[in-house]
PDB file of C-alpha atoms in Angstrom:
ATOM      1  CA  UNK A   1       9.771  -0.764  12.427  1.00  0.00           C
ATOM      2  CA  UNK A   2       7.946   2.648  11.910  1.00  0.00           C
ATOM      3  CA  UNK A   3       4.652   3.360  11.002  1.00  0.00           C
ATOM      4  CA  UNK A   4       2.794   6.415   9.205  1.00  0.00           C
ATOM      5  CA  UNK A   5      -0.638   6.662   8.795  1.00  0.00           C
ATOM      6  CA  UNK A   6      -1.936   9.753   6.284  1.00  0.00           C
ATOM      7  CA  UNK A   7      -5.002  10.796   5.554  1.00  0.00           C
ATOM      8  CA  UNK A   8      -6.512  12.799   2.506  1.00  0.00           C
ATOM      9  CA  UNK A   9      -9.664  13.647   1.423  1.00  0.00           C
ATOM     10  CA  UNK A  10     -10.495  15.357  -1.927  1.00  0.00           C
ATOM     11  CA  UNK A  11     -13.697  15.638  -4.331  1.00  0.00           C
ATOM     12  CA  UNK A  12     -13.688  14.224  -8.346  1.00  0.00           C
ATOM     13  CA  UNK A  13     -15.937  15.533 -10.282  1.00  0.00           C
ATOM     14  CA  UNK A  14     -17.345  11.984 -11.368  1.00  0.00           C
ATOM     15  CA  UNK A  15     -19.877   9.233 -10.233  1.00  0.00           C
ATOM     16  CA  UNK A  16     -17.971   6.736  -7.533  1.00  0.00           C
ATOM     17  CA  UNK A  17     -19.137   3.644  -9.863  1.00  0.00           C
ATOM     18  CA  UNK A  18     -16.635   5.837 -12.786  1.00  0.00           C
ATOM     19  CA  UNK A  19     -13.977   6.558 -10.425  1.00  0.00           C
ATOM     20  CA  UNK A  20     -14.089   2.959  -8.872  1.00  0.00           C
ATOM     21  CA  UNK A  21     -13.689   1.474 -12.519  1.00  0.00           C
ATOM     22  CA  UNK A  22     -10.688   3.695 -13.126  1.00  0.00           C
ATOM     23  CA  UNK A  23      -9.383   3.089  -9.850  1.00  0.00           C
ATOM     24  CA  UNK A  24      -9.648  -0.679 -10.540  1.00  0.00           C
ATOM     25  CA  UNK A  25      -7.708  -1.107 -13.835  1.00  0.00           C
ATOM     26  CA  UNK A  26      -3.570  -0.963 -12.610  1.00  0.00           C
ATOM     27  CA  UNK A  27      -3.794   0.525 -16.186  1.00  0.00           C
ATOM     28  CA  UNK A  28      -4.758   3.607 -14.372  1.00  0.00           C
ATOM     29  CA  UNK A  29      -1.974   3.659 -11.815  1.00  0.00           C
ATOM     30  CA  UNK A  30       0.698   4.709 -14.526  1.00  0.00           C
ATOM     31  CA  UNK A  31       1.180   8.336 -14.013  1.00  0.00           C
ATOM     32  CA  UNK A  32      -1.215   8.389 -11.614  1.00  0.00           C
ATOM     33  CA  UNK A  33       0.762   7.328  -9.054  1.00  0.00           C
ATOM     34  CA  UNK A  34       3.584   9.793  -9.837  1.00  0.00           C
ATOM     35  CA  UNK A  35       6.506   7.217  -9.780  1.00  0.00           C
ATOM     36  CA  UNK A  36       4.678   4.534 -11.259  1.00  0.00           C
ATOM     37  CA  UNK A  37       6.105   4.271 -15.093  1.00  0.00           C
ATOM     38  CA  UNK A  38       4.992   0.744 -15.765  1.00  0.00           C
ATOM     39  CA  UNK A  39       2.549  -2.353 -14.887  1.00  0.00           C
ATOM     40  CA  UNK A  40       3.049  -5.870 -15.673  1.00  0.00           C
ATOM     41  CA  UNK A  41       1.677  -9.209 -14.855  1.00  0.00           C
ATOM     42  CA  UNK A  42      -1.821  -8.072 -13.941  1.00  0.00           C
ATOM     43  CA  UNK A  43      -3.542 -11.298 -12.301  1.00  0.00           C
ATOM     44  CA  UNK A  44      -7.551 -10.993 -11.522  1.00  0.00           C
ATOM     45  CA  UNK A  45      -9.025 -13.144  -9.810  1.00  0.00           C
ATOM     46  CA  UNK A  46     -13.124 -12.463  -8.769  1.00  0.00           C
ATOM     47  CA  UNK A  47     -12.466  -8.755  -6.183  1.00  0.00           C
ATOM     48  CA  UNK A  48      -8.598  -9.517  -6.350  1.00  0.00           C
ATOM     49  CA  UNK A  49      -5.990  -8.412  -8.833  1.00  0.00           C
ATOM     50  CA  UNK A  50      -2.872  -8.773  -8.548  1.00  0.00           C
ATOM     51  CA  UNK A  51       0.203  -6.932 -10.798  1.00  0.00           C
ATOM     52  CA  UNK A  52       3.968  -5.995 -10.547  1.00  0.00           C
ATOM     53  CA  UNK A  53       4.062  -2.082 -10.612  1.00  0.00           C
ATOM     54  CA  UNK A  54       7.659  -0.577 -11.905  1.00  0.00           C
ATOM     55  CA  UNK A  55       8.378   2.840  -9.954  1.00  0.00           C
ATOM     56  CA  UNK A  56      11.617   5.043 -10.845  1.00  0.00           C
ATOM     57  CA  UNK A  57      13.826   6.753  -8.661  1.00  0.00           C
ATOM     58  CA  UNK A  58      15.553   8.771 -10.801  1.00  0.00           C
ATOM     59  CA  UNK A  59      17.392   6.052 -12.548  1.00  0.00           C
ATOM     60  CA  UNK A  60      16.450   3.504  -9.913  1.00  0.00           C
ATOM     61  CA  UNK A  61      14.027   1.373 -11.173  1.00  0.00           C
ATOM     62  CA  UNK A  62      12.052  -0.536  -8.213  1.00  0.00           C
ATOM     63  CA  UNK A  63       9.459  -3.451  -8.758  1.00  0.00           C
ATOM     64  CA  UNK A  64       6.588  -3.381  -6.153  1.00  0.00           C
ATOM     65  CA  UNK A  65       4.159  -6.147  -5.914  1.00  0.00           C
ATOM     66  CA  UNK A  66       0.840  -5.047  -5.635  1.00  0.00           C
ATOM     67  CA  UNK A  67      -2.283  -6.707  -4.810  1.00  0.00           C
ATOM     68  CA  UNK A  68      -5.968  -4.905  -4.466  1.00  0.00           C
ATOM     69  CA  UNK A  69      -9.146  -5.859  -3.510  1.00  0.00           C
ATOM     70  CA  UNK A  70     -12.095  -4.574  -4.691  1.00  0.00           C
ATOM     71  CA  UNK A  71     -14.862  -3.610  -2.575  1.00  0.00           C
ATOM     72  CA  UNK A  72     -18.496  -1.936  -3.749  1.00  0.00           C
ATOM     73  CA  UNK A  73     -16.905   1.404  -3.001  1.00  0.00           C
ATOM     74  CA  UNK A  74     -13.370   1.014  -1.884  1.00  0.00           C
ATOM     75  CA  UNK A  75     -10.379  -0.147  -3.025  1.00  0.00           C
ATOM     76  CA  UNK A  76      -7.475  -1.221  -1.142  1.00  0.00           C
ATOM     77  CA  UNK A  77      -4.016  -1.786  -2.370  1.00  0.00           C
ATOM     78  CA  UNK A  78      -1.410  -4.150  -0.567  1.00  0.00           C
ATOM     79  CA  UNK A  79       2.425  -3.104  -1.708  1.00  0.00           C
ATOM     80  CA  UNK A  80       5.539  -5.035  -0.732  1.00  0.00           C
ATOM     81  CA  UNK A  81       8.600  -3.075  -1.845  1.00  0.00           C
ATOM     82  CA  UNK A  82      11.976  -3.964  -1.006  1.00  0.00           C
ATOM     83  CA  UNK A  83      14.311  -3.087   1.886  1.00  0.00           C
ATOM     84  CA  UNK A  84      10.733  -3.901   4.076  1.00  0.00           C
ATOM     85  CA  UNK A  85       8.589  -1.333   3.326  1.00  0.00           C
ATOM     86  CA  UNK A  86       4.719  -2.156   3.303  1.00  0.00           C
ATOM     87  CA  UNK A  87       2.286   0.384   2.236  1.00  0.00           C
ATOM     88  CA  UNK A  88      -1.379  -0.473   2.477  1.00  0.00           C
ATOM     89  CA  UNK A  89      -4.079   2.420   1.005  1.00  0.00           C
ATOM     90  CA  UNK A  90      -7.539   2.402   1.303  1.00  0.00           C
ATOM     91  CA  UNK A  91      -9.759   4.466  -0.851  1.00  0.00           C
ATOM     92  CA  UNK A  92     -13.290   4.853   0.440  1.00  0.00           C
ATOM     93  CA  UNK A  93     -15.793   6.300  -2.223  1.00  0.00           C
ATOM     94  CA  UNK A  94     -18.750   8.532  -1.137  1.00  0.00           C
ATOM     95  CA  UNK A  95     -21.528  10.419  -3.349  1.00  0.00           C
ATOM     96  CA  UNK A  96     -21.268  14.084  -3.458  1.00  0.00           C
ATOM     97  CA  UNK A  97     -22.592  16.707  -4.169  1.00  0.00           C
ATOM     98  CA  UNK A  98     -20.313  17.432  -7.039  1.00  0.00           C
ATOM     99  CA  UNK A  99     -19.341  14.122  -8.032  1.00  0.00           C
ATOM    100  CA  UNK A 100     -17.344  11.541  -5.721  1.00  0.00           C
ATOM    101  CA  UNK A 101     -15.693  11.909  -1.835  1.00  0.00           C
ATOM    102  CA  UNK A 102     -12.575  10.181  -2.335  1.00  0.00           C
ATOM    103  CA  UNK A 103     -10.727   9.549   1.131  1.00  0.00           C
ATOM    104  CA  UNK A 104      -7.508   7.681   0.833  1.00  0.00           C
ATOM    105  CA  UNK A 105      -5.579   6.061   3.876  1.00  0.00           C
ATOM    106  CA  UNK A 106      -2.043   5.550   3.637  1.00  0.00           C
ATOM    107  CA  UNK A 107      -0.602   3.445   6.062  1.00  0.00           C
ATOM    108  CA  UNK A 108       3.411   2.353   5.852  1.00  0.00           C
ATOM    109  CA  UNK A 109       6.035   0.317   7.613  1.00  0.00           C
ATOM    110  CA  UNK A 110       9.133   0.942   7.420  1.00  0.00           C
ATOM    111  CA  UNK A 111      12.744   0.120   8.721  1.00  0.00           C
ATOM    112  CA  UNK A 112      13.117   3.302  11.052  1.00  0.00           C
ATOM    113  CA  UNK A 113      16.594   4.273   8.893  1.00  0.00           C
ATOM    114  CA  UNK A 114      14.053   4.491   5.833  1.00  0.00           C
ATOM    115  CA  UNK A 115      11.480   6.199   8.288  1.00  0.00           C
ATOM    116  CA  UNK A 116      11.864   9.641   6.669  1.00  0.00           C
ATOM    117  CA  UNK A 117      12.388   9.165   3.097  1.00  0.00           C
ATOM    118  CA  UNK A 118       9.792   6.372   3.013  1.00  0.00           C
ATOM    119  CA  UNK A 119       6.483   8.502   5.059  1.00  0.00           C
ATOM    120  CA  UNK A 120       7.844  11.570   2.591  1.00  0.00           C
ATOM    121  CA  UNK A 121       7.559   9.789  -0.900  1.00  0.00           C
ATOM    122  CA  UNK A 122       4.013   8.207   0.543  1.00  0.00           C
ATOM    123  CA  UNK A 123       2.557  11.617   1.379  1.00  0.00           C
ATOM    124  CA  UNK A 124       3.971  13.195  -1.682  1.00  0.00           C
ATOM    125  CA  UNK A 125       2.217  10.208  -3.551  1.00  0.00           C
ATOM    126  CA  UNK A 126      -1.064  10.011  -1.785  1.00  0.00           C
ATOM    127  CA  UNK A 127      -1.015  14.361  -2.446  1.00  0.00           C
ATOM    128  CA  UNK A 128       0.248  13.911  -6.132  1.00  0.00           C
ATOM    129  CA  UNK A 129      -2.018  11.382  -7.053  1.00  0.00           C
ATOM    130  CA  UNK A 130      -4.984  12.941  -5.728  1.00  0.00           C
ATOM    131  CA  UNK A 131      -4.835  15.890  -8.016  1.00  0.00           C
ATOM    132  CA  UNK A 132      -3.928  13.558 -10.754  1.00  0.00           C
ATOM    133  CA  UNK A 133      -7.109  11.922 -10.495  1.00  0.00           C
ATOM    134  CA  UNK A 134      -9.213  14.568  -9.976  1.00  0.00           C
ATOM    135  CA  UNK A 135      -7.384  16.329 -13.238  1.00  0.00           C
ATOM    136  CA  UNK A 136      -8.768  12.874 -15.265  1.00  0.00           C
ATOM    137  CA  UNK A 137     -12.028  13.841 -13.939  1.00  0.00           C
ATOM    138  CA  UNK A 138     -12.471  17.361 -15.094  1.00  0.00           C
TER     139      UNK A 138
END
């Protein structure tokens, strides 16, 4: 198995209590996350939520499971996809001076044949969705 670890930090021009509460709802994760077209079956339970996300391929449609937990200014999202991919971000939250830090760590395991498609959708994601949430923001 391979495994990528990325890295991005970028500034939202919001508090990190707002940007936490968006962050939180796997409402939010639907054109956020650039593939992400759909969320079902959202489970909370106290910090925890779980929910299916739906992410298309062109007309691949793949089901991820997702499950966060919710920390006082972090959240971190578990993903099982198929063919053995696991992706696990953490998004760390900081005051700033012109709104919220947002750090994001992507790691992901992968089948080395999937090595290079897999660690190239997750940094396009993690880049993607960055600017998509600091677009809400502005």
């Amino acid at each position: 198995m391979a495994v990528d670890v990325f890295t991005h930090v970028s500034t939202v021009a919001a508090t990190p209590d707002a940007v936490h509460a968006h962050l939180a709802d796997p409402e939010s994760y639907v054109g956020l996350s650039p593939l992400v077209v759909e969320v079902r079956d959202i489970e909370r339970d106290g910090n925890v939520v779980r929910y299916t996300a739906v992410e298309r391929f062109g007309l691949y449609r793949n089901r991820i499971r997702v499950t966060m937990t919710l920390g006082e200014r972090q959240v971190t999202s578990e993903v099982v996809s198929p063919g053995r991919v696991r992706l696990r971000a953490v998004t760390d939250l900081a005051p700033h001076a012109d709104g919220t830090e947002v750090t994001e760590t992507v790691t992901v395991t992968s089948p080395r044949i999937l090595r290079r498609f897999v660690s190239g959708q997750a940094r396009s994601v993690q880049l993607r969705r960055a600017a998509e949430l600091a677009r809400r923001f502005s």
